[in-house]
Amino acid sequence: MTLGSFLKYWLPVLAWMVFIFIGSTDLLSAEHTSRFIGPFLRWLAPDVSDATIASIQLIVRKCAHLTEYAILAALFYRALRLHRTRVLGAAFVFAGLYAALDEFHQSFVASRTGTAYDVMIDCAGAMIGLVIYRLINRRNAAREASEAGLSKSKIENRRNAARGASEAGLSK
């Protein structure tokens, strides 16, 4: 692997993992995020109850779990496809393993708790991210095929051949 392909494919994965790790510290704990969500909700609806704010904050935080692991899984898939074409399962497993490690890390942070429930939410987010990524890729391949008058399989074959040729040329 060349430095260029590492920077293009794997650096975003590593950067996103660092972002998740930092978010798992006290910095983005419920205590700290409530300082933003609560006042914002009170600005929108001054008569909102504390229980409603707590419920909305929980939903926002769980949606953040889904989103961050959807992005991580899509980045893993993108990076792994550089080496092989059938890596959807591997991307899901890597994202799930990182989710478990992240929750384990949170269990050592005083203001955080690591739970299996959050790992399940993270894995659901990873699956959603992979499905969305695949749908976008298929749509783009279909559009390219219709523009060029080629079948989807021919487009994929050309992409794989180009990817293999660029890797062979870059690794010399």
Coordinates of N, CA, C and O in Angstrom, one line a residue:
M1 N 0.9 -1.2 0.0 CA 0.0 0.0 0.0 C 0.9 1.2 0.0 O 1.8 1.3 0.8
T2 N 0.5 2.2 -0.8 CA 1.3 3.4 -0.9 C 0.8 4.4 0.1 O -0.3 4.3 0.6
L3 N 1.6 5.4 0.3 CA 1.2 6.5 1.2 C 0.0 7.2 0.7 O -0.9 7.5 1.5
G4 N -0.1 7.4 -0.6 CA -1.3 8.1 -1.2 C -2.5 7.3 -1.0 O -3.6 7.9 -0.6
S5 N -2.5 6.0 -1.2 CA -3.7 5.2 -1.0 C -4.1 5.1 0.5 O -5.2 5.1 0.9
F6 N -3.0 5.1 1.4 CA -3.3 5.1 2.8 C -4.0 6.3 3.2 O -5.0 6.3 3.9
L7 N -3.5 7.5 2.8 CA -4.1 8.8 3.1 C -5.5 8.9 2.6 O -6.4 9.4 3.3
K8 N -5.7 8.4 1.4 CA -7.0 8.5 0.8 C -8.1 7.6 1.4 O -9.2 8.0 1.6
Y9 N -7.7 6.3 1.8 CA -8.7 5.4 2.2 C -8.6 5.1 3.7 O -9.7 4.9 4.3
W10 N -7.5 5.0 4.3 CA -7.4 4.6 5.7 C -7.3 5.8 6.7 O -7.7 5.7 7.9
L11 N -6.8 6.9 6.3 CA -6.7 8.0 7.2 C -8.1 8.5 7.7 O -8.3 8.8 8.8
P12 N -9.1 8.6 6.8 CA -10.4 9.0 7.2 C -11.0 8.0 8.3 O -11.6 8.4 9.2
V13 N -10.7 6.7 8.1 CA -11.1 5.7 9.1 C -10.5 6.0 10.5 O -11.2 6.0 11.5
L14 N -9.2 6.2 10.4 CA -8.5 6.4 11.7 C -8.9 7.7 12.3 O -9.1 7.8 13.6
A15 N -9.1 8.8 11.5 CA -9.5 10.1 12.0 C -10.9 9.9 12.7 O -11.2 10.5 13.8
W16 N -11.8 9.2 12.0 CA -13.2 9.0 12.6 C -13.1 8.2 13.9 O -13.9 8.5 14.8
M17 N -12.2 7.2 14.0 CA -12.1 6.5 15.2 C -11.6 7.3 16.3 O -12.1 7.2 17.5
V18 N -10.7 8.2 16.0 CA -10.2 9.2 17.0 C -11.3 10.1 17.5 O -11.5 10.4 18.7
F19 N -12.1 10.6 16.5 CA -13.3 11.4 16.9 C -14.2 10.7 17.8 O -14.7 11.2 18.8
I20 N -14.5 9.4 17.5 CA -15.4 8.6 18.4 C -14.7 8.4 19.8 O -15.4 8.6 20.8
F21 N -13.5 8.2 19.8 CA -12.7 8.0 21.1 C -12.8 9.2 21.9 O -13.1 9.2 23.1
I22 N -12.6 10.4 21.3 CA -12.6 11.6 22.1 C -14.1 11.9 22.6 O -14.3 12.3 23.7
G23 N -15.1 11.5 21.7 CA -16.4 11.7 22.1 C -16.8 10.8 23.3 O -17.8 11.0 24.0
S24 N -16.1 9.7 23.5 CA -16.4 8.8 24.5 C -15.8 9.2 25.9 O -16.0 8.5 26.9
T25 N -15.1 10.3 25.9 CA -14.6 10.8 27.2 C -15.6 11.7 27.8 O -16.8 11.8 27.4
D26 N -15.3 12.3 28.9 CA -16.2 13.2 29.6 C -16.6 14.4 28.7 O -17.7 14.9 29.0
L27 N -15.8 14.7 27.7 CA -16.1 15.9 26.9 C -17.5 15.8 26.3 O -18.2 16.9 26.2
L28 N -18.0 14.7 25.8 CA -19.4 14.6 25.3 C -20.3 13.7 26.1 O -21.2 13.1 25.6
S29 N -20.1 13.7 27.4 CA -21.0 13.0 28.3 C -22.3 13.7 28.3 O -22.5 14.8 27.9
A30 N -23.3 13.0 28.9 CA -24.7 13.5 29.0 C -24.7 14.9 29.8 O -25.4 15.8 29.4
E31 N -23.8 14.9 30.8 CA -23.7 16.2 31.5 C -23.4 17.4 30.7 O -23.9 18.4 30.8
H32 N -22.4 17.2 29.8 CA -21.9 18.3 28.9 C -22.9 18.6 27.8 O -23.1 19.7 27.4
T33 N -23.4 17.5 27.1 CA -24.3 17.8 26.0 C -25.6 18.4 26.5 O -26.3 19.1 25.7
S34 N -26.0 18.2 27.7 CA -27.3 18.7 28.2 C -27.1 20.3 28.3 O -28.2 21.0 28.3
R35 N -25.9 20.8 28.4 CA -25.7 22.2 28.4 C -26.1 22.9 27.1 O -26.3 24.1 27.1
F36 N -26.2 22.1 26.1 CA -26.5 22.7 24.8 C -28.0 22.3 24.4 O -28.7 23.2 24.0
I37 N -28.4 21.1 24.6 CA -29.7 20.6 24.2 C -30.8 21.3 25.1 O -31.8 21.8 24.5
G38 N -30.6 21.3 26.4 CA -31.6 21.9 27.3 C -31.9 23.3 27.0 O -33.1 23.7 26.7
P39 N -30.9 24.2 27.0 CA -31.2 25.6 26.6 C -31.8 25.8 25.2 O -32.7 26.7 25.1
F40 N -31.4 25.0 24.3 CA -31.9 25.1 22.9 C -33.4 24.8 22.9 O -34.2 25.5 22.4
L41 N -33.8 23.7 23.6 CA -35.2 23.3 23.7 C -36.0 24.3 24.5 O -37.1 24.6 24.1
R42 N -35.4 24.9 25.5 CA -36.1 25.9 26.3 C -36.3 27.2 25.4 O -37.3 27.9 25.6
W43 N -35.4 27.4 24.6 CA -35.5 28.6 23.7 C -36.6 28.3 22.7 O -37.4 29.2 22.4
L44 N -36.7 27.1 22.2 CA -37.8 26.7 21.2 C -39.2 26.7 21.9 O -40.1 27.2 21.3
A45 N -39.2 26.1 23.1 CA -40.5 26.0 23.8 C -40.2 26.2 25.3 O -39.8 25.3 26.0
P46 N -40.4 27.5 25.7 CA -40.1 27.8 27.1 C -40.8 27.0 28.2 O -40.3 26.9 29.3
D47 N -41.9 26.5 27.9 CA -42.7 25.7 28.9 C -42.4 24.2 28.8 O -43.1 23.4 29.5
V48 N -41.3 23.8 28.2 CA -41.0 22.3 28.1 C -40.6 21.8 29.4 O -39.9 22.5 30.2
S49 N -41.0 20.6 29.8 CA -40.7 20.0 31.1 C -39.3 19.4 31.1 O -38.7 19.1 30.0
D50 N -38.8 19.3 32.3 CA -37.5 18.6 32.4 C -37.5 17.2 31.9 O -36.5 16.7 31.4
A51 N -38.6 16.5 32.1 CA -38.7 15.1 31.7 C -38.7 15.0 30.1 O -38.0 14.1 29.6
T52 N -39.3 16.0 29.5 CA -39.3 16.0 28.0 C -37.9 16.3 27.5 O -37.4 15.7 26.6
I53 N -37.2 17.3 28.2 CA -35.8 17.6 27.8 C -35.0 16.3 28.0 O -34.2 16.0 27.1
A54 N -35.1 15.6 29.0 CA -34.3 14.4 29.3 C -34.6 13.4 28.2 O -33.7 12.7 27.7
S55 N -35.9 13.2 27.8 CA -36.2 12.2 26.8 C -35.7 12.6 25.4 O -35.1 11.8 24.7
I56 N -35.8 13.9 25.1 CA -35.2 14.3 23.8 C -33.7 14.2 23.8 O -33.1 13.8 22.8
Q57 N -33.1 14.5 24.9 CA -31.6 14.4 25.0 C -31.2 13.0 24.8 O -30.3 12.7 24.1
L58 N -31.9 12.0 25.4 CA -31.6 10.6 25.2 C -31.8 10.2 23.7 O -30.9 9.5 23.2
I59 N -32.8 10.7 23.1 CA -33.0 10.3 21.7 C -31.9 10.9 20.8 O -31.4 10.3 19.9
V60 N -31.5 12.2 21.1 CA -30.5 12.8 20.3 C -29.2 12.1 20.5 O -28.4 11.8 19.5
R61 N -28.9 11.6 21.7 CA -27.6 10.9 22.0 C -27.6 9.6 21.3 O -26.6 9.1 20.8
K62 N -28.7 8.9 21.3 CA -28.8 7.5 20.7 C -28.7 7.7 19.1 O -28.1 6.9 18.4
C63 N -29.3 8.7 18.6 CA -29.2 9.0 17.2 C -27.7 9.3 16.8 O -27.3 9.0 15.7
A64 N -27.0 10.0 17.7 CA -25.6 10.3 17.5 C -24.8 8.9 17.4 O -23.9 8.8 16.6
H65 N -25.2 8.0 18.3 CA -24.6 6.7 18.2 C -24.8 6.0 16.8 O -23.8 5.5 16.2
L66 N -26.0 6.0 16.4 CA -26.3 5.5 15.1 C -25.5 6.1 14.0 O -24.9 5.5 13.1
T67 N -25.5 7.4 14.0 CA -24.8 8.2 12.9 C -23.3 8.0 12.9 O -22.7 7.7 11.9
E68 N -22.7 8.0 14.1 CA -21.2 7.9 14.1 C -20.8 6.5 13.7 O -19.8 6.4 13.0
Y69 N -21.6 5.5 14.0 CA -21.2 4.2 13.6 C -21.6 3.9 12.1 O -21.0 3.0 11.5
A70 N -22.6 4.5 11.6 CA -23.0 4.4 10.2 C -21.8 5.0 9.4 O -21.4 4.4 8.4
I71 N -21.3 6.1 9.8 CA -20.2 6.7 9.1 C -18.9 5.8 9.2 O -18.2 5.6 8.2
L72 N -18.6 5.3 10.4 CA -17.5 4.5 10.6 C -17.5 3.2 9.7 O -16.6 2.9 9.0
A73 N -18.7 2.6 9.7 CA -18.8 1.3 8.9 C -18.7 1.6 7.4 O -18.0 0.9 6.7
A74 N -19.2 2.8 6.9 CA -19.1 3.1 5.5 C -17.6 3.4 5.2 O -17.1 3.1 4.1
L75 N -16.9 4.1 6.1 CA -15.5 4.4 5.9 C -14.7 3.1 5.9 O -13.8 2.9 5.1
F76 N -15.0 2.1 6.8 CA -14.3 0.8 6.8 C -14.6 0.1 5.4 O -13.7 -0.4 4.8
Y77 N -15.8 0.1 5.0 CA -16.2 -0.5 3.7 C -15.4 0.1 2.6 O -14.8 -0.6 1.7
R78 N -15.3 1.4 2.5 CA -14.6 2.1 1.5 C -13.1 1.7 1.5 O -12.6 1.5 0.4
A79 N -12.5 1.7 2.6 CA -11.1 1.4 2.7 C -10.8 -0.1 2.4 O -9.9 -0.4 1.7
L80 N -11.7 -1.0 2.9 CA -11.5 -2.4 2.6 C -11.7 -2.8 1.2 O -11.1 -3.7 0.7
R81 N -12.6 -2.1 0.5 CA -12.8 -2.4 -0.9 C -11.6 -2.1 -1.8 O -11.5 -2.6 -2.9
L82 N -10.7 -1.3 -1.3 CA -9.4 -1.1 -2.0 C -8.7 -2.4 -2.2 O -8.0 -2.6 -3.2
H83 N -8.8 -3.3 -1.2 CA -8.1 -4.6 -1.3 C -8.9 -5.7 -1.9 O -8.3 -6.6 -2.5
R84 N -10.2 -5.7 -1.6 CA -11.1 -6.8 -2.1 C -12.4 -6.2 -2.4 O -12.8 -5.1 -1.9
T85 N -13.2 -6.9 -3.2 CA -14.5 -6.4 -3.5 C -15.6 -6.8 -2.6 O -16.6 -6.1 -2.4
R86 N -15.5 -7.9 -1.9 CA -16.6 -8.4 -1.1 C -16.2 -8.3 0.4 O -15.7 -9.2 1.0
V87 N -16.4 -7.1 1.0 CA -16.0 -6.8 2.3 C -17.1 -6.2 3.2 O -16.8 -5.7 4.3
L88 N -18.3 -6.3 2.8 CA -19.4 -5.8 3.6 C -19.4 -6.3 5.0 O -19.5 -5.6 6.0
G89 N -19.3 -7.6 5.1 CA -19.3 -8.3 6.4 C -18.2 -7.9 7.3 O -18.3 -7.6 8.5
A90 N -17.0 -7.8 6.7 CA -15.8 -7.4 7.4 C -15.9 -6.0 8.0 O -15.6 -5.7 9.1
A91 N -16.5 -5.1 7.1 CA -16.7 -3.7 7.6 C -17.7 -3.6 8.8 O -17.4 -2.9 9.7
F92 N -18.7 -4.5 8.7 CA -19.7 -4.5 9.8 C -19.0 -5.1 11.1 O -19.2 -4.5 12.2
V93 N -18.2 -6.1 11.0 CA -17.5 -6.7 12.1 C -16.6 -5.7 12.7 O -16.5 -5.6 14.0
F94 N -15.8 -5.1 11.9 CA -14.8 -4.1 12.4 C -15.5 -3.0 13.2 O -15.1 -2.5 14.2
A95 N -16.6 -2.5 12.6 CA -17.3 -1.4 13.3 C -17.9 -1.9 14.6 O -17.9 -1.2 15.6
G96 N -18.5 -3.1 14.6 CA -19.0 -3.7 15.8 C -18.0 -3.9 16.9 O -18.2 -3.6 18.1
L97 N -16.8 -4.4 16.5 CA -15.7 -4.6 17.4 C -15.3 -3.2 18.0 O -15.0 -3.1 19.2
Y98 N -15.2 -2.2 17.2 CA -14.8 -0.9 17.7 C -15.9 -0.3 18.6 O -15.6 0.3 19.6
A99 N -17.2 -0.6 18.3 CA -18.3 -0.2 19.2 C -18.1 -0.9 20.6 O -18.3 -0.2 21.6
A100 N -17.8 -2.2 20.6 CA -17.6 -2.8 21.9 C -16.4 -2.3 22.7 O -16.5 -2.0 23.9
L101 N -15.3 -2.0 21.9 CA -14.1 -1.4 22.6 C -14.4 0.0 23.1 O -14.0 0.4 24.2
D102 N -15.2 0.8 22.4 CA -15.6 2.1 22.8 C -16.5 2.1 24.0 O -16.2 2.9 25.0
E103 N -17.4 1.1 24.1 CA -18.2 1.0 25.3 C -17.4 0.6 26.5 O -17.6 1.0 27.6
F104 N -16.4 -0.3 26.2 CA -15.5 -0.7 27.3 C -14.7 0.5 27.8 O -14.5 0.6 29.0
H105 N -14.2 1.3 26.9 CA -13.5 2.5 27.3 C -14.4 3.4 28.1 O -13.9 4.0 29.1
Q106 N -15.6 3.5 27.7 CA -16.5 4.4 28.5 C -16.8 3.9 29.9 O -17.1 4.7 30.8
S107 N -16.6 2.6 30.1 CA -16.8 2.1 31.5 C -15.8 2.6 32.5 O -15.9 2.5 33.7
F108 N -14.7 3.1 31.9 CA -13.6 3.6 32.8 C -13.7 5.1 33.0 O -12.9 5.7 33.7
V109 N -14.6 5.8 32.3 CA -14.8 7.2 32.4 C -15.9 7.5 33.5 O -17.0 7.0 33.3
A110 N -15.6 8.3 34.5 CA -16.5 8.5 35.6 C -17.9 9.0 35.2 O -18.9 8.5 35.7
S111 N -18.0 9.9 34.2 CA -19.3 10.4 33.8 C -19.9 9.7 32.7 O -21.0 10.1 32.2
R112 N -19.4 8.5 32.3 CA -20.0 7.7 31.2 C -20.3 6.3 31.7 O -19.8 5.9 32.8
T113 N -21.1 5.6 31.0 CA -21.4 4.2 31.3 C -21.3 3.4 29.9 O -21.8 3.9 28.9
G114 N -20.6 2.3 30.0 CA -20.6 1.5 28.8 C -21.7 0.4 28.9 O -21.7 -0.3 29.9
T115 N -22.5 0.3 27.9 CA -23.6 -0.7 27.9 C -23.6 -1.5 26.7 O -23.3 -1.1 25.6
A116 N -24.1 -2.8 26.8 CA -24.3 -3.6 25.6 C -25.4 -3.1 24.8 O -25.4 -3.2 23.5
Y117 N -26.4 -2.4 25.4 CA -27.5 -1.8 24.6 C -26.9 -0.7 23.6 O -27.3 -0.7 22.5
D118 N -25.9 0.0 24.0 CA -25.3 1.0 23.1 C -24.5 0.3 22.0 O -24.4 0.8 20.9
V119 N -23.9 -0.8 22.3 CA -23.2 -1.6 21.3 C -24.2 -2.0 20.2 O -23.9 -2.0 19.0
M120 N -25.4 -2.5 20.7 CA -26.4 -2.9 19.7 C -26.9 -1.7 18.9 O -27.1 -1.8 17.6
I121 N -27.0 -0.5 19.5 CA -27.4 0.7 18.7 C -26.3 1.0 17.7 O -26.6 1.3 16.6
D122 N -25.0 0.9 18.2 CA -23.9 1.2 17.3 C -23.9 0.2 16.1 O -23.6 0.6 14.9
C123 N -24.1 -1.0 16.4 CA -24.2 -2.1 15.3 C -25.3 -1.8 14.3 O -25.2 -2.0 13.1
A124 N -26.4 -1.4 14.9 CA -27.6 -1.0 14.0 C -27.2 0.2 13.1 O -27.5 0.2 11.9
G125 N -26.5 1.1 13.7 CA -26.0 2.3 12.9 C -25.0 1.8 11.8 O -25.1 2.3 10.7
A126 N -24.1 0.9 12.2 CA -23.2 0.4 11.2 C -23.9 -0.3 10.0 O -23.6 0.0 8.9
M127 N -24.9 -1.1 10.3 CA -25.7 -1.7 9.3 C -26.4 -0.7 8.4 O -26.4 -0.8 7.2
I128 N -27.0 0.3 9.0 CA -27.7 1.3 8.3 C -26.7 2.1 7.4 O -27.0 2.3 6.2
G129 N -25.5 2.4 7.9 CA -24.5 3.1 7.1 C -24.1 2.2 5.9 O -23.9 2.8 4.8
L130 N -23.9 1.0 6.1 CA -23.5 0.1 5.0 C -24.6 -0.1 3.9 O -24.3 -0.1 2.7
V131 N -25.8 -0.2 4.4 CA -26.9 -0.2 3.4 C -27.0 1.0 2.6 O -27.1 1.0 1.4
I132 N -26.9 2.2 3.2 CA -27.0 3.5 2.5 C -25.8 3.6 1.6 O -25.9 4.0 0.4
Y133 N -24.6 3.2 2.0 CA -23.4 3.3 1.2 C -23.6 2.4 -0.1 O -23.3 2.8 -1.2
R134 N -24.1 1.2 0.1 CA -24.3 0.3 -1.0 C -25.3 0.8 -2.0 O -25.2 0.7 -3.2
L135 N -26.4 1.4 -1.4 CA -27.4 1.9 -2.3 C -26.9 3.1 -3.1 O -27.2 3.2 -4.3
I136 N -26.1 3.9 -2.5 CA -25.5 5.0 -3.3 C -24.6 4.5 -4.3 O -24.6 5.0 -5.5
N137 N -23.8 3.5 -4.0 CA -22.8 3.0 -5.0 C -23.6 2.3 -6.2 O -23.2 2.5 -7.3
R138 N -24.7 1.6 -5.9 CA -25.4 1.0 -6.9 C -26.1 2.0 -7.8 O -26.2 1.8 -9.0
R139 N -26.7 3.0 -7.2 CA -27.3 4.1 -8.0 C -26.3 4.8 -8.9 O -26.6 5.0 -10.0
N140 N -25.1 5.0 -8.3 CA -24.1 5.7 -9.2 C -23.7 4.8 -10.3 O -23.4 5.2 -11.4
A141 N -23.5 3.5 -10.0 CA -23.1 2.5 -11.1 C -24.2 2.4 -12.1 O -23.9 2.4 -13.3
A142 N -25.5 2.4 -11.7 CA -26.6 2.3 -12.7 C -26.6 3.6 -13.5 O -26.8 3.5 -14.8
R143 N -26.4 4.7 -12.9 CA -26.3 6.0 -13.7 C -25.2 6.0 -14.7 O -25.4 6.4 -15.9
E144 N -24.0 5.6 -14.3 CA -22.9 5.5 -15.2 C -23.2 4.5 -16.3 O -22.8 4.8 -17.5
A145 N -23.8 3.4 -16.0 CA -24.1 2.4 -17.0 C -25.1 3.0 -18.0 O -24.9 2.7 -19.2
S146 N -26.1 3.7 -17.6 CA -27.1 4.2 -18.5 C -26.5 5.3 -19.3 O -26.8 5.4 -20.5
E147 N -25.6 6.1 -18.8 CA -25.0 7.1 -19.5 C -24.0 6.5 -20.6 O -23.9 7.1 -21.7
A148 N -23.4 5.5 -20.3 CA -22.4 4.9 -21.2 C -23.0 3.7 -22.0 O -22.4 3.2 -22.9
G149 N -24.3 3.4 -21.7 CA -24.9 2.3 -22.4 C -24.4 0.9 -22.1 O -24.4 0.0 -22.9
L150 N -23.9 0.8 -20.9 CA -23.3 -0.5 -20.4 C -24.1 -1.1 -19.3 O -24.9 -0.4 -18.7
S151 N -23.9 -2.4 -19.1 CA -24.6 -3.1 -18.0 C -23.8 -2.8 -16.7 O -22.7 -2.4 -16.7
K152 N -24.5 -3.0 -15.6 CA -23.9 -2.8 -14.3 C -22.7 -3.6 -14.1 O -21.7 -3.2 -13.5
S153 N -22.7 -4.9 -14.5 CA -21.6 -5.8 -14.3 C -20.4 -5.3 -15.1 O -19.2 -5.4 -14.6
K154 N -20.6 -4.7 -16.3 CA -19.4 -4.2 -17.1 C -18.8 -3.0 -16.4 O -17.6 -2.8 -16.3
I155 N -19.7 -2.1 -15.8 CA -19.2 -1.0 -15.0 C -18.3 -1.5 -13.8 O -17.3 -1.0 -13.6
E156 N -18.9 -2.4 -13.1 CA -18.1 -2.9 -11.9 C -16.8 -3.6 -12.3 O -15.8 -3.4 -11.7
N157 N -16.9 -4.3 -13.4 CA -15.6 -4.9 -13.9 C -14.6 -3.9 -14.3 O -13.4 -4.0 -14.0
R158 N -15.0 -2.8 -14.9 CA -14.1 -1.7 -15.3 C -13.6 -1.1 -14.0 O -12.4 -0.7 -14.0
R159 N -14.4 -0.8 -13.0 CA -13.9 -0.2 -11.8 C -12.9 -1.1 -11.1 O -11.9 -0.6 -10.7
N160 N -13.2 -2.4 -11.0 CA -12.3 -3.3 -10.4 C -11.0 -3.4 -11.1 O -9.9 -3.5 -10.5
A161 N -11.0 -3.4 -12.5 CA -9.8 -3.5 -13.3 C -9.0 -2.2 -13.1 O -7.8 -2.3 -12.9
A162 N -9.7 -1.1 -13.0 CA -9.0 0.2 -12.8 C -8.3 0.2 -11.5 O -7.2 0.7 -11.3
R163 N -9.1 -0.2 -10.5 CA -8.6 -0.3 -9.1 C -7.3 -1.2 -9.0 O -6.3 -0.8 -8.4
G164 N -7.4 -2.3 -9.6 CA -6.3 -3.3 -9.6 C -5.1 -2.7 -10.4 O -4.0 -2.8 -9.9
A165 N -5.3 -2.0 -11.5 CA -4.2 -1.5 -12.3 C -3.6 -0.3 -11.5 O -2.3 -0.2 -11.5
S166 N -4.4 0.5 -10.8 CA -3.8 1.6 -10.1 C -3.0 1.1 -8.9 O -1.9 1.6 -8.6
E167 N -3.5 0.0 -8.3 CA -2.7 -0.6 -7.1 C -1.4 -1.2 -7.6 O -0.4 -1.1 -7.0
A168 N -1.5 -1.9 -8.8 CA -0.3 -2.5 -9.3 C 0.8 -1.4 -9.7 O 1.9 -1.6 -9.5
G169 N 0.3 -0.3 -10.3 CA 1.2 0.7 -10.7 C 1.7 1.5 -9.5 O 2.9 2.0 -9.6
L170 N 1.0 1.6 -8.5 CA 1.4 2.4 -7.3 C 2.3 1.6 -6.4 O 3.1 2.2 -5.7
S171 N 2.2 0.3 -6.5 CA 3.0 -0.5 -5.6 C 4.4 -0.8 -6.1 O 5.2 -1.4 -5.5
K172 N 4.7 -0.4 -7.4 CA 6.0 -0.7 -7.9 C 7.1 0.2 -7.4 O 6.9 1.3 -6.9

